[in-house]
Short mmCIF file of C-alpha atoms in Angstrom, two decimals:
data_model
loop_
_atom_site.label_atom_id
_atom_site.label_comp_id
_atom_site.label_asym_id
_atom_site.label_seq_id
_atom_site.Cartn_x
_atom_site.Cartn_y
_atom_site.Cartn_z
CA MET G 194 -0.01 0.02 -0.01
CA THR G 195 1.48 3.33 -1.03
CA GLU G 196 1.79 6.19 1.37
CA GLU G 197 -0.95 8.07 -0.40
CA SER G 198 -3.34 5.14 -0.28
CA GLN G 199 -2.70 4.86 3.44
CA ILE G 200 -3.57 8.52 3.83
CA ILE G 201 -6.72 7.98 1.76
CA LYS G 202 -7.68 5.11 3.98
CA ARG G 203 -7.27 7.33 7.01
CA VAL G 204 -9.46 10.01 5.46
CA GLN G 205 -12.05 7.40 4.66
CA ASN G 206 -12.04 6.51 8.31
CA GLY G 207 -12.74 10.13 9.24
CA ASP G 208 -9.20 11.38 9.92
CA GLU G 209 -9.33 15.08 9.25
CA ALA G 210 -5.57 15.53 9.60
CA ALA G 211 -5.09 13.01 6.82
CA PHE G 212 -7.45 14.98 4.66
CA GLU G 213 -5.33 18.03 5.23
CA GLU G 214 -2.31 16.12 3.94
CA LEU G 215 -4.16 15.39 0.72
CA LEU G 216 -5.24 19.00 0.50
CA SER G 217 -1.65 20.18 0.92
CA ALA G 218 -0.52 17.78 -1.80
CA TYR G 219 -3.06 18.87 -4.39
CA GLU G 220 -4.32 22.36 -3.60
CA LYS G 221 -1.71 24.20 -5.62
CA LYS G 222 -2.26 22.13 -8.71
CA ILE G 223 -6.01 22.36 -8.53
CA TYR G 224 -5.91 26.04 -7.74
CA ASN G 225 -3.78 26.66 -10.82
CA LEU G 226 -6.13 24.68 -12.97
CA ALA G 227 -9.06 26.68 -11.63
CA TYR G 228 -7.21 29.96 -11.91
CA ARG G 229 -6.27 29.44 -15.54
CA GLU G 230 -9.85 28.56 -16.31
CA SER G 231 -11.50 31.32 -14.36
CA ARG G 232 -8.82 34.00 -14.65
CA ASN G 233 -9.92 35.32 -11.34
CA VAL G 234 -8.46 34.66 -7.89
CA GLN G 235 -11.83 34.65 -6.13
CA ASP G 236 -13.45 32.28 -8.59
CA ALA G 237 -10.38 30.08 -8.55
CA MET G 238 -10.56 29.86 -4.75
CA ASP G 239 -14.28 29.07 -4.92
CA ILE G 240 -13.73 26.35 -7.49
CA THR G 241 -10.82 24.88 -5.55
CA GLN G 242 -12.88 24.81 -2.39
CA GLU G 243 -15.76 23.12 -4.16
CA VAL G 244 -13.39 20.52 -5.60
CA PHE G 245 -12.03 19.63 -2.20
CA LEU G 246 -15.44 19.61 -0.58
CA ARG G 247 -16.50 17.19 -3.27
CA VAL G 248 -13.44 15.11 -2.62
CA PHE G 249 -14.24 15.12 1.09
CA ARG G 250 -17.85 14.15 0.53
CA SER G 251 -17.10 11.43 -1.96
CA ILE G 252 -13.87 9.94 -0.76
CA LYS G 253 -15.68 7.04 0.89
CA ASP G 254 -16.72 6.05 -2.62
CA PHE G 255 -13.19 6.20 -3.94
CA ARG G 256 -12.25 2.59 -4.64
CA GLY G 257 -8.83 3.14 -6.15
CA GLU G 258 -9.89 2.07 -9.62
CA SER G 259 -8.02 5.04 -10.95
CA SER G 260 -5.22 6.85 -9.23
CA PHE G 261 -6.29 9.34 -6.63
CA SER G 262 -4.65 12.08 -8.62
CA THR G 263 -6.72 11.21 -11.68
CA TRP G 264 -9.84 11.14 -9.56
CA VAL G 265 -9.18 14.57 -8.07
CA TYR G 266 -8.29 16.07 -11.44
CA ARG G 267 -11.42 14.64 -12.97
CA ILE G 268 -13.54 16.30 -10.29
CA ALA G 269 -11.63 19.51 -10.85
CA THR G 270 -12.02 19.30 -14.60
CA ASN G 271 -15.75 18.80 -14.28
CA MET G 272 -15.99 21.71 -11.87
CA CYS G 273 -14.08 23.93 -14.27
CA ILE G 274 -16.36 22.88 -17.11
CA ASP G 275 -19.40 23.64 -14.96
CA PHE G 276 -17.94 26.98 -14.05
CA ALA G 277 -17.24 27.85 -17.68
CA ARG G 278 -20.80 26.92 -18.58
CA ARG G 279 -22.27 29.01 -15.79
CA ALA G 280 -19.96 31.91 -16.67
CA ALA G 281 -20.96 31.69 -20.31
CA LYS G 282 -24.63 31.68 -19.33
CA ASN G 283 -24.24 34.65 -17.09
CA ASN G 284 -22.33 36.70 -19.61
CA ALA G 285 -24.66 39.05 -21.36
CA VAL G 286 -22.08 39.63 -24.08
CA SER G 287 -20.54 36.66 -25.71
CA LEU G 288 -16.87 36.42 -25.03
CA THR G 289 -16.34 33.76 -27.61
CA VAL G 290 -14.55 34.63 -30.78
CA TYR G 291 -13.77 32.41 -33.74
CA ASP G 292 -10.39 32.14 -35.34
CA GLU G 293 -9.66 31.59 -38.98
CA ASP G 294 -10.16 27.85 -38.55
CA GLY G 295 -13.60 28.50 -37.21
CA GLU G 296 -12.54 27.31 -33.78
CA ALA G 297 -14.14 28.90 -30.80
CA ALA G 298 -11.91 30.72 -28.35
CA ASP G 299 -12.36 33.21 -25.61
CA MET G 300 -12.00 36.84 -26.32
CA ASP G 301 -8.92 38.32 -24.79
CA ILE G 302 -9.97 40.18 -21.69
CA PRO G 303 -7.58 41.82 -19.30
CA ASP G 304 -6.70 39.60 -16.37
CA ASP G 305 -8.08 41.44 -13.37
CA SER G 306 -6.20 39.35 -10.89
CA SER G 307 -2.86 40.96 -11.42
CA THR G 308 -2.00 43.90 -9.30
CA PRO G 309 0.24 46.44 -11.05
CA GLU G 310 3.20 45.24 -9.04
CA THR G 311 2.88 41.62 -9.90
CA TYR G 312 2.04 42.54 -13.42
CA TYR G 313 5.32 44.29 -14.02
CA GLU G 314 7.25 41.51 -12.37
CA LYS G 315 6.13 39.16 -15.02
CA THR G 316 8.34 38.67 -18.00
CA GLU G 317 7.12 39.77 -21.34
CA LEU G 318 7.14 36.19 -22.49
CA ARG G 319 5.06 34.98 -19.58
CA ARG G 320 2.51 37.65 -20.29
CA GLU G 321 2.47 36.61 -23.90
CA MET G 322 1.92 33.01 -22.88
CA GLU G 323 -0.88 33.97 -20.55
CA ARG G 324 -2.54 35.97 -23.27
CA GLY G 325 -2.04 33.09 -25.67
CA LEU G 326 -3.60 30.64 -23.24
CA ARG G 327 -6.63 32.84 -22.89
CA MET G 328 -7.04 32.93 -26.64
CA LEU G 329 -7.14 29.15 -26.90
CA SER G 330 -10.32 27.18 -26.91
CA PRO G 331 -11.23 25.71 -23.48
CA GLU G 332 -10.22 22.21 -24.64
CA HIS G 333 -6.84 23.33 -25.86
CA ARG G 334 -6.22 25.50 -22.85
CA HIS G 335 -7.18 22.73 -20.45
CA ILE G 336 -4.85 20.18 -22.02
CA ILE G 337 -1.92 22.59 -21.96
CA ILE G 338 -2.51 23.39 -18.32
CA LEU G 339 -2.70 19.71 -17.41
CA ARG G 340 0.46 18.85 -19.32
CA ASP G 341 2.69 21.92 -19.26
CA ILE G 342 1.73 23.62 -16.02
CA ASN G 343 0.57 20.70 -13.91
CA GLY G 344 3.05 18.28 -15.45
CA LEU G 345 0.75 15.30 -15.87
CA SER G 346 1.65 12.43 -18.17
CA TYR G 347 -0.21 11.65 -21.41
CA LEU G 348 -1.71 8.62 -19.69
CA GLU G 349 -2.97 10.59 -16.70
CA ILE G 350 -4.47 13.19 -18.97
CA ALA G 351 -6.09 10.48 -21.04
CA GLN G 352 -7.68 9.03 -17.90
CA ILE G 353 -8.82 12.40 -16.61
CA LEU G 354 -10.37 13.47 -19.88
CA LYS G 355 -11.46 9.96 -20.79
CA LEU G 356 -9.67 10.09 -24.08
CA GLU G 357 -7.37 7.75 -25.94
CA GLU G 358 -3.72 8.52 -25.40
CA GLY G 359 -3.33 9.15 -29.11
CA THR G 360 -6.09 11.73 -28.96
CA VAL G 361 -4.36 13.42 -26.05
CA LYS G 362 -1.14 13.70 -28.07
CA SER G 363 -2.82 15.09 -31.18
CA ARG G 364 -4.94 17.53 -29.17
CA LEU G 365 -1.91 18.65 -27.19
CA ALA G 366 0.09 19.10 -30.39
CA ARG G 367 -2.64 21.21 -31.93
CA ALA G 368 -3.02 23.28 -28.79
CA ARG G 369 0.71 23.96 -28.62
CA ALA G 370 0.83 24.79 -32.33
CA LYS G 371 -1.78 27.44 -31.79
CA LEU G 372 -0.01 28.80 -28.73
CA ALA G 373 3.33 28.76 -30.53
CA SER G 374 1.83 30.54 -33.49
CA PHE G 375 0.46 33.19 -31.15
CA ILE G 376 3.83 33.65 -29.52
CA ILE G 377 5.69 33.81 -32.82
CA GLN G 378 3.36 36.55 -33.97
CA GLY G 379 3.98 38.45 -30.77
CA ASN G 380 6.90 40.62 -29.88
CA ASN G 381 8.65 38.27 -27.59
CA PHE G 382 10.29 35.83 -29.80
CA ALA G 383 13.51 37.75 -30.37
CA PRO G 384 14.73 37.72 -26.78
CA ILE G 385 14.32 33.99 -26.71
CA GLN G 386 16.34 33.67 -29.86
CA SER G 387 19.14 35.61 -28.25
CA LYS G 388 18.76 33.37 -25.22
CA GLU G 389 19.19 30.45 -27.56
CA LYS G 390 22.57 31.75 -28.63
CA GLU G 391 23.79 31.67 -25.09
CA GLY G 392 23.46 27.91 -25.14
CA ARG G 393 20.71 25.40 -25.23
CA ARG G 394 19.47 23.72 -22.19
CA GLY G 395 18.62 20.07 -22.29
CA PHE G 396 18.27 18.57 -25.69
CA MET W 124 9.51 12.58 -48.85
CA LYS W 125 8.11 13.86 -45.60
CA THR W 126 6.78 17.38 -45.43
CA CYS W 127 6.42 19.84 -42.55
CA VAL W 128 2.91 18.56 -41.92
CA ASP W 129 4.30 15.12 -41.22
CA TYR W 130 6.58 16.55 -38.56
CA ALA W 131 3.99 18.83 -37.00
CA GLU W 132 2.97 16.58 -34.12
CA LYS W 133 6.47 15.39 -33.33
CA LEU W 134 7.72 18.98 -33.30
CA ALA W 135 4.98 19.95 -30.85
CA LEU W 136 5.71 16.98 -28.60
CA PHE W 137 9.49 17.15 -28.94
CA TYR W 138 10.17 18.56 -25.48
CA ASP W 139 7.86 16.15 -23.68
CA GLY W 140 10.66 13.63 -23.67
CA GLU W 141 8.44 10.96 -25.10
CA LEU W 142 10.05 10.63 -28.53
CA SER W 143 12.59 7.97 -29.26
CA GLU W 144 16.18 8.99 -29.98
CA ALA W 145 15.68 8.16 -33.64
CA GLU W 146 12.55 10.27 -33.80
CA LYS W 147 14.29 13.18 -32.14
CA GLU W 148 17.17 13.04 -34.55
CA GLU W 149 14.81 12.95 -37.48
CA VAL W 150 12.92 16.00 -36.18
CA LEU W 151 16.12 17.92 -35.55
CA ARG W 152 17.46 17.10 -39.01
CA HIS W 153 14.27 18.40 -40.56
CA ALA W 154 14.35 21.55 -38.40
CA GLU W 155 17.87 22.31 -39.54
CA GLU W 156 16.75 22.31 -43.10
CA CYS W 157 13.43 24.06 -42.57
CA PRO W 158 13.48 27.61 -41.10
CA GLU W 159 9.76 27.53 -40.46
CA CYS W 160 9.92 24.34 -38.38
CA SER W 161 13.08 25.52 -36.71
CA ARG W 162 11.20 28.61 -35.58
CA LEU W 163 8.33 26.48 -34.35
CA LEU W 164 10.65 24.22 -32.44
CA LYS W 165 12.15 27.23 -30.69
CA ALA W 166 8.67 28.41 -29.77
CA TYR W 167 7.87 24.98 -28.36
CA LYS W 168 11.04 25.07 -26.31
CA MET W 169 9.99 28.42 -24.97
CA ILE W 170 6.57 27.11 -24.02
CA PHE W 171 8.18 24.14 -22.37
CA GLU W 172 10.54 26.27 -20.37
CA GLU W 173 8.15 29.02 -19.41
CA ALA W 174 5.02 27.04 -18.71
CA GLU W 175 6.21 25.96 -15.30
CA SER W 176 6.67 29.59 -14.30
CA LEU W 177 2.97 30.11 -14.95
CA GLU W 178 2.23 28.04 -11.90
CA ILE W 179 1.33 30.46 -9.15
CA PRO W 180 1.04 29.86 -5.42
CA PRO W 181 -2.53 29.92 -4.18
CA PRO W 182 -3.52 32.69 -1.78
CA GLU W 183 -2.39 31.91 1.74
CA SER W 184 -5.93 31.95 3.00
CA LEU W 185 -7.07 29.18 0.67
CA HIS W 186 -5.86 26.26 2.74
CA GLY W 187 -7.51 27.44 5.95
CA ARG W 188 -10.63 28.36 4.12
CA ILE W 189 -10.98 24.88 2.65
CA MET W 190 -10.30 23.16 5.96
CA LYS W 191 -12.91 25.36 7.60
CA ALA W 192 -15.37 24.49 4.88
CA VAL W 193 -14.61 20.83 5.44
CA GLU W 194 -15.18 21.16 9.14
CA THR W 195 -18.43 22.96 8.51
CA GLU W 196 -19.30 20.13 6.21
CA LYS W 197 -18.67 17.63 8.97
CA VAL W 198 -20.81 19.54 11.42
CA ARG W 199 -23.44 20.08 8.81
CA LYS W 200 -23.53 16.38 8.15
CA THR W 201 -24.32 15.74 11.71
CA PHE W 202 -27.25 18.03 11.64
CA PHE W 203 -28.51 17.25 8.27
CA ILE W 204 -31.39 15.01 8.79
CA LYS W 205 -33.32 13.89 5.86
CA ARG W 206 -36.28 11.70 5.92
CA LYS W 207 -37.20 9.23 3.31
CA THR W 208 -40.10 10.79 1.53
CA THR W 209 -41.77 7.49 1.22
CA GLU W 210 -41.75 6.88 4.91
CA LYS W 211 -43.53 8.64 7.64
CA ILE W 212 -41.53 10.62 10.01
CA CYS W 213 -42.10 8.86 13.22
CA ALA W 214 -40.64 10.85 15.96
CA ALA W 215 -38.23 13.53 16.66
CA ALA W 216 -37.32 14.89 20.00
CA VAL W 217 -34.77 17.08 21.46
CA ILE W 218 -33.55 15.92 24.75
CA LEU W 219 -31.20 17.57 27.07
CA LEU W 220 -29.06 15.53 29.26
CA MET W 221 -27.98 17.53 32.23
CA LEU W 222 -25.09 16.05 33.98
CA GLY W 223 -24.13 17.70 37.20
CA GLY W 224 -23.64 21.12 35.85
CA VAL W 225 -25.01 24.51 35.40
CA LEU W 226 -26.71 25.53 32.29
CA ARG W 227 -26.71 29.20 31.85
CA ASN W 228 -29.73 30.65 30.32
CA GLY W 229 -29.12 31.68 26.81
CA GLU W 230 -26.21 29.42 26.19
CA LEU W 231 -28.21 26.46 25.33
CA LEU W 232 -30.50 28.16 22.98
CA SER W 233 -27.68 29.81 21.19
CA PHE W 234 -26.72 26.32 20.23
CA PHE W 235 -28.84 26.71 17.22
CA SER W 236 -27.95 29.38 14.82
CA ASP W 237 -31.51 29.99 13.89
CA ASN W 238 -33.64 30.82 16.88
CA LYS W 239 -36.50 32.08 14.93
CA ALA W 240 -39.79 30.42 14.47
CA LEU W 241 -40.37 26.99 15.74
CA SER W 242 -43.32 24.90 16.33
CA SER W 243 -44.91 24.55 19.67
CA ASP W 244 -43.61 21.04 19.98
CA THR W 245 -41.47 21.49 22.95
CA VAL W 246 -39.44 19.57 25.32
CA ASN W 247 -38.81 20.76 28.80
CA PHE W 248 -35.80 19.91 30.65
CA ALA W 249 -35.40 20.56 34.26
CA ALA W 250 -31.99 21.15 35.57
CA GLY W 251 -31.20 19.97 38.99
CA SER W 252 -29.75 22.23 41.58
CA GLU W 253 -26.49 23.64 40.53
CA GLY W 254 -23.95 20.95 40.72
CA LYS W 255 -20.32 21.70 41.01
CA ALA W 256 -18.46 21.58 37.83
CA GLY W 257 -15.20 19.75 37.66
CA GLY W 258 -14.13 16.91 39.85
CA ALA W 259 -14.91 13.47 38.71
CA GLY W 260 -17.94 14.79 36.97
CA ALA W 261 -21.26 13.19 36.77
CA GLU W 262 -22.04 10.24 34.70
CA ALA W 263 -25.00 9.16 32.84
CA LYS W 264 -26.10 6.20 34.80
CA SER W 265 -29.23 5.17 33.20
CA ILE W 266 -30.28 6.21 29.87
CA GLU W 267 -33.53 5.16 28.47
CA ALA W 268 -33.57 6.21 24.96
CA VAL W 269 -35.74 4.02 22.96
CA PRO W 270 -36.16 5.04 19.39
CA LYS W 271 -39.59 4.17 18.38
CA ASP W 272 -41.51 4.20 15.23
CA SER W 273 -43.97 6.47 16.79
CA ALA W 274 -44.09 10.05 17.81
CA GLN W 275 -42.99 9.18 21.28
CA ALA W 276 -39.87 10.94 22.08
CA ALA W 277 -37.15 9.21 23.88
CA THR W 278 -36.42 10.11 27.39
CA LEU W 279 -32.99 10.20 28.78
CA SER W 280 -32.08 10.61 32.31
CA GLY W 281 -28.66 11.06 33.59
CA SER W 282 -27.65 10.39 37.11
CA GLU W 283 -24.49 10.46 38.97
CA LYS W 284 -22.73 7.37 40.04
CA GLY W 285 -19.41 6.15 41.11
CA ALA W 286 -17.05 7.01 43.92
CA GLY W 287 -15.75 10.48 44.21
CA VAL W 288 -18.83 12.09 42.92
CA ASN W 289 -20.13 14.81 45.13
CA GLU W 290 -23.28 13.97 46.88
CA ASP W 291 -24.84 17.24 46.08
CA LYS W 292 -24.86 16.34 42.49
CA GLN W 293 -28.27 15.34 41.78
CA VAL W 294 -30.00 13.14 39.44
CA GLN W 295 -31.24 15.20 36.67
CA ASN W 296 -34.09 14.12 34.72
CA ILE W 297 -35.12 15.38 31.43
CA GLU W 298 -38.65 15.04 30.75
CA GLU W 299 -40.46 15.70 27.66
CA THR W 300 -43.32 18.03 28.09
CA GLN W 301 -46.64 16.75 27.27
CA GLN W 302 -47.25 17.34 23.70
CA LYS W 303 -50.58 18.36 22.54
CA PRO W 304 -52.26 15.65 20.56
CA ASP W 305 -52.43 17.74 17.43
CA GLU W 306 -48.76 18.46 17.60
CA ASN W 307 -48.05 14.87 18.12
CA THR W 308 -50.07 13.96 15.15
CA ARG W 309 -48.35 16.58 13.08
CA MET W 310 -45.00 15.05 13.86
CA LYS W 311 -46.24 11.67 12.97
CA THR W 312 -47.78 12.50 9.71
CA ALA W 313 -45.74 15.32 8.38
CA THR W 314 -45.16 14.75 4.75
CA GLY W 315 -42.45 17.25 4.00
CA PRO W 316 -39.26 16.12 2.39
CA ALA W 317 -37.33 16.18 5.59
CA SER W 318 -37.38 17.17 9.13
CA ARG W 319 -36.05 20.28 10.62
CA VAL W 320 -35.01 20.65 14.18
CA GLU W 321 -34.18 23.99 15.42
CA GLY W 322 -33.83 26.04 18.50
CA SER W 323 -36.68 27.43 20.39
CA SER W 324 -37.66 30.97 20.95
CA PRO W 325 -35.41 33.24 22.92
CA VAL W 326 -34.51 32.13 26.36
CA SER W 327 -36.24 35.01 28.03
CA GLU W 328 -39.48 33.65 26.78
CA SER W 329 -38.91 30.03 27.43
CA ALA W 330 -36.69 29.74 30.43
CA THR W 331 -38.04 29.80 33.87
CA ASP W 332 -36.42 29.28 37.15
CA GLY W 333 -37.68 26.12 38.68
CA GLU W 334 -37.10 25.40 42.29
CA ASN W 335 -34.32 23.04 41.45
CA GLY W 336 -32.73 25.22 38.91
CA ALA W 337 -33.29 26.37 35.44
CA SER W 338 -36.11 24.98 33.50
CA MET W 339 -36.13 25.68 29.84
CA LYS W 340 -38.27 24.87 26.98
CA PHE W 341 -36.67 23.50 24.01
CA GLY W 342 -38.30 23.16 20.74
CA ILE W 343 -38.37 21.10 17.71
CA ALA W 344 -40.16 21.69 14.54
CA ALA W 345 -42.10 19.10 12.67
CA ALA W 346 -41.04 18.12 9.23
CA LYS W 347 -41.21 21.32 7.32
CA GLU W 348 -37.88 21.97 5.86
CA LYS W 349 -34.97 20.12 4.55
CA THR W 350 -32.11 20.80 6.81
CA VAL W 351 -31.25 21.21 10.38
CA LEU W 352 -29.04 24.16 10.90
CA CYS W 353 -25.70 23.70 12.41
CA PRO W 354 -24.63 25.86 15.25
CA ASP W 355 -22.23 28.66 14.67
CA LYS W 356 -21.03 28.52 18.18
CA VAL W 357 -22.03 26.74 21.29
CA PRO W 358 -20.73 28.64 24.26
CA PHE W 359 -21.04 25.88 26.79
CA GLU W 360 -19.94 26.96 30.17
CA GLY W 361 -21.31 24.49 32.58
CA GLU W 362 -21.00 20.77 32.61
CA PHE W 363 -23.80 19.34 30.73
CA ALA W 364 -24.42 17.27 27.77
CA PHE W 365 -26.80 17.78 25.02
CA VAL W 366 -28.46 15.00 23.22
CA MET W 367 -30.61 15.43 20.23
CA VAL W 368 -32.65 12.49 19.35
CA ALA W 369 -34.15 11.97 16.00
CA SER W 370 -35.73 8.61 15.91
CA GLY W 371 -37.76 6.73 13.45
CA SER W 372 -37.14 6.69 9.80
CA THR W 373 -34.89 9.67 9.60
CA LEU W 374 -31.82 9.64 7.53
CA THR W 375 -28.76 11.72 7.66
CA ASP W 376 -28.36 12.78 4.08
CA GLU W 377 -24.66 12.76 3.90
CA LEU W 378 -24.37 9.61 5.90
CA SER W 379 -26.82 7.76 3.79
CA ALA W 380 -24.01 5.63 2.44
CA ASP W 381 -23.64 4.22 5.91
CA LYS W 382 -25.60 1.08 6.39
CA GLU W 383 -26.69 2.15 9.84
CA ALA W 384 -28.18 5.33 8.52
CA LYS W 385 -29.81 3.51 5.67
CA SER W 386 -31.51 1.20 8.04
CA GLY W 387 -33.22 4.19 9.59
CA LYS W 388 -31.99 3.69 13.07
CA ALA W 389 -32.13 6.42 15.54
CA VAL W 390 -29.42 8.98 15.44
CA PHE W 391 -28.40 10.79 18.54
CA TYR W 392 -26.17 13.68 18.91
CA LEU W 393 -24.43 14.53 22.05
CA MET W 394 -22.25 17.46 22.76
CA LYS W 395 -20.31 17.78 25.91
CA LYS W 396 -17.48 19.79 27.19
CA ASP W 397 -16.12 17.38 29.67
CA GLU W 398 -14.38 14.47 28.11
CA LYS W 399 -15.01 12.16 31.04
CA ILE W 400 -18.70 12.82 30.97
CA VAL W 401 -18.73 12.15 27.29
CA SER W 402 -16.99 8.86 27.77
CA ASP W 403 -19.18 7.94 30.71
CA THR W 404 -22.26 8.78 28.70
CA GLU W 405 -20.91 6.80 25.85
CA ASP W 406 -20.41 3.78 28.15
CA ALA W 407 -23.93 4.09 29.38
CA LEU W 408 -25.29 4.32 25.90
CA ILE W 409 -23.31 1.33 24.79
CA LYS W 410 -24.68 -0.65 27.72
CA GLN W 411 -28.06 0.32 26.51
CA GLY W 412 -27.27 -1.19 23.15
CA PHE W 413 -26.33 1.91 21.21
CA GLU W 414 -23.53 2.15 18.81
CA VAL W 415 -21.64 5.33 19.49
CA THR W 416 -19.58 7.03 16.89
CA TYR W 417 -17.51 10.17 17.36
CA PHE W 418 -17.37 12.12 14.21
CA ASN W 419 -16.49 15.63 15.05
CA ASP W 420 -14.94 17.53 17.80
CA GLY W 421 -16.59 20.59 16.36
CA LYS W 422 -13.72 22.75 17.38
CA ASP W 423 -14.47 25.81 15.34
CA TYR W 424 -18.13 25.57 15.74
CA ILE W 425 -18.50 25.03 19.38
CA ASP W 426 -15.63 26.57 21.14
CA SER W 427 -12.20 26.60 19.66
CA ASN W 428 -10.62 26.72 23.07
CA SER W 429 -12.22 23.72 24.63
CA LYS W 430 -13.13 20.22 23.80
CA GLU W 431 -16.67 19.54 22.96
CA PHE W 432 -17.92 16.62 21.13
CA ILE W 433 -20.60 15.59 18.89
CA ILE W 434 -21.36 11.95 19.11
CA GLU W 435 -23.43 10.07 16.72
CA ILE W 436 -25.20 7.25 18.38
CA LEU W 437 -26.91 4.67 16.35
CA ALA W 438 -29.40 2.60 18.15
CA GLU W 439 -29.76 -1.06 17.59
#
């Protein structure tokens, strides 16, 4: 029995401290997922709280058929989808725009969560990536968050999204291609090229 | 010959570390010859390197907020009584178990966060003369709590026992007031989706000083609404225990997965400041054939500085 499954067992037996361990292990990841989807600190906190309340309520039903991580992410993904649906319903003005491929994406709206200070601390490139992420369709954005920000494997993403691994790869490739294209068109590609000259990392 | 399109996916997945060495070499060879793909590959590298930096720490308050919500959830669960709509609600009673302590007027009734309207179904409890708090504490000696499939409320009586218990601690009986027949009937036949139990009217209206101490009315409402409110704070000062009895075919909604709850057994809740009294009461209840489960110490919702308990007791 892994350490995590022991913790889960304890939570299932009503151990609140054990639940806190699970929360500590996953809250940052889930918060980031929620934040990238909602673009708003308050909404992200609300979504994260709802996710963990759902985890708490349902953990007795968790049988370990998937990994706990997959289970939590699936709950979070569903919550984010619900949130997006509710937000779309509540928006009087449609924020969806269509690119040249006819693919739906969200209109670029300023991120109200950044204070001026934190905003200027961000690198140009990071800002460009954030803008690019916002321009992606929800499906593309979600898969990039899961893979590139949360660092999940293809298999884990496949399980969370209930997709074939091949579909995950092709969707991820398409999502990155769109993001890359957005970045190339932006103003921030040059500094990276100069960074390249200083020496490649990795590969 | 392969074109850029053929390399598109492998270029995009290049930095995932999932390509074979041969695949990587092939992609790199193509990128060297194709400025467009070379540019793309650099953009992918950038995404790969920068994406991690997009991860932000959650606000510091998030963790505490979630834990508080979870604790609220636990407390809420204990007070969330739902009745099977297909079954009659049979009985619900609020019973106070006074164990050698002083109940200060107002404290008890603030137990419930909603002191507004309630039905006239009331339960009186009569506190004995003021017992001294502390010491060995009193113990529930005999508890007669018989969940019934009728509107009869259970009656619990706690009495002191055991060596070291001050003699002036008195047996304290909690007696249900006589319910008017129509009220009784209402409880029996209420057809609402669930039962609601809530606090009575303000103490000033319901508490009287009996010759042996405080006598307070305590109320329960018949099945009108869905949930039973959880207390925001229970400022217990004296040594006493509180037992809420909901017998008959009530279900705790969130506990419905539990077989005991599914079987519709009685659910009791007991809150007590003194750990010994809690354990003594628990012993007494077990002797009476109850299954006792602790499921919350209610720390933020009762008194963060002391130890109170909520006990779920499932009757056999």
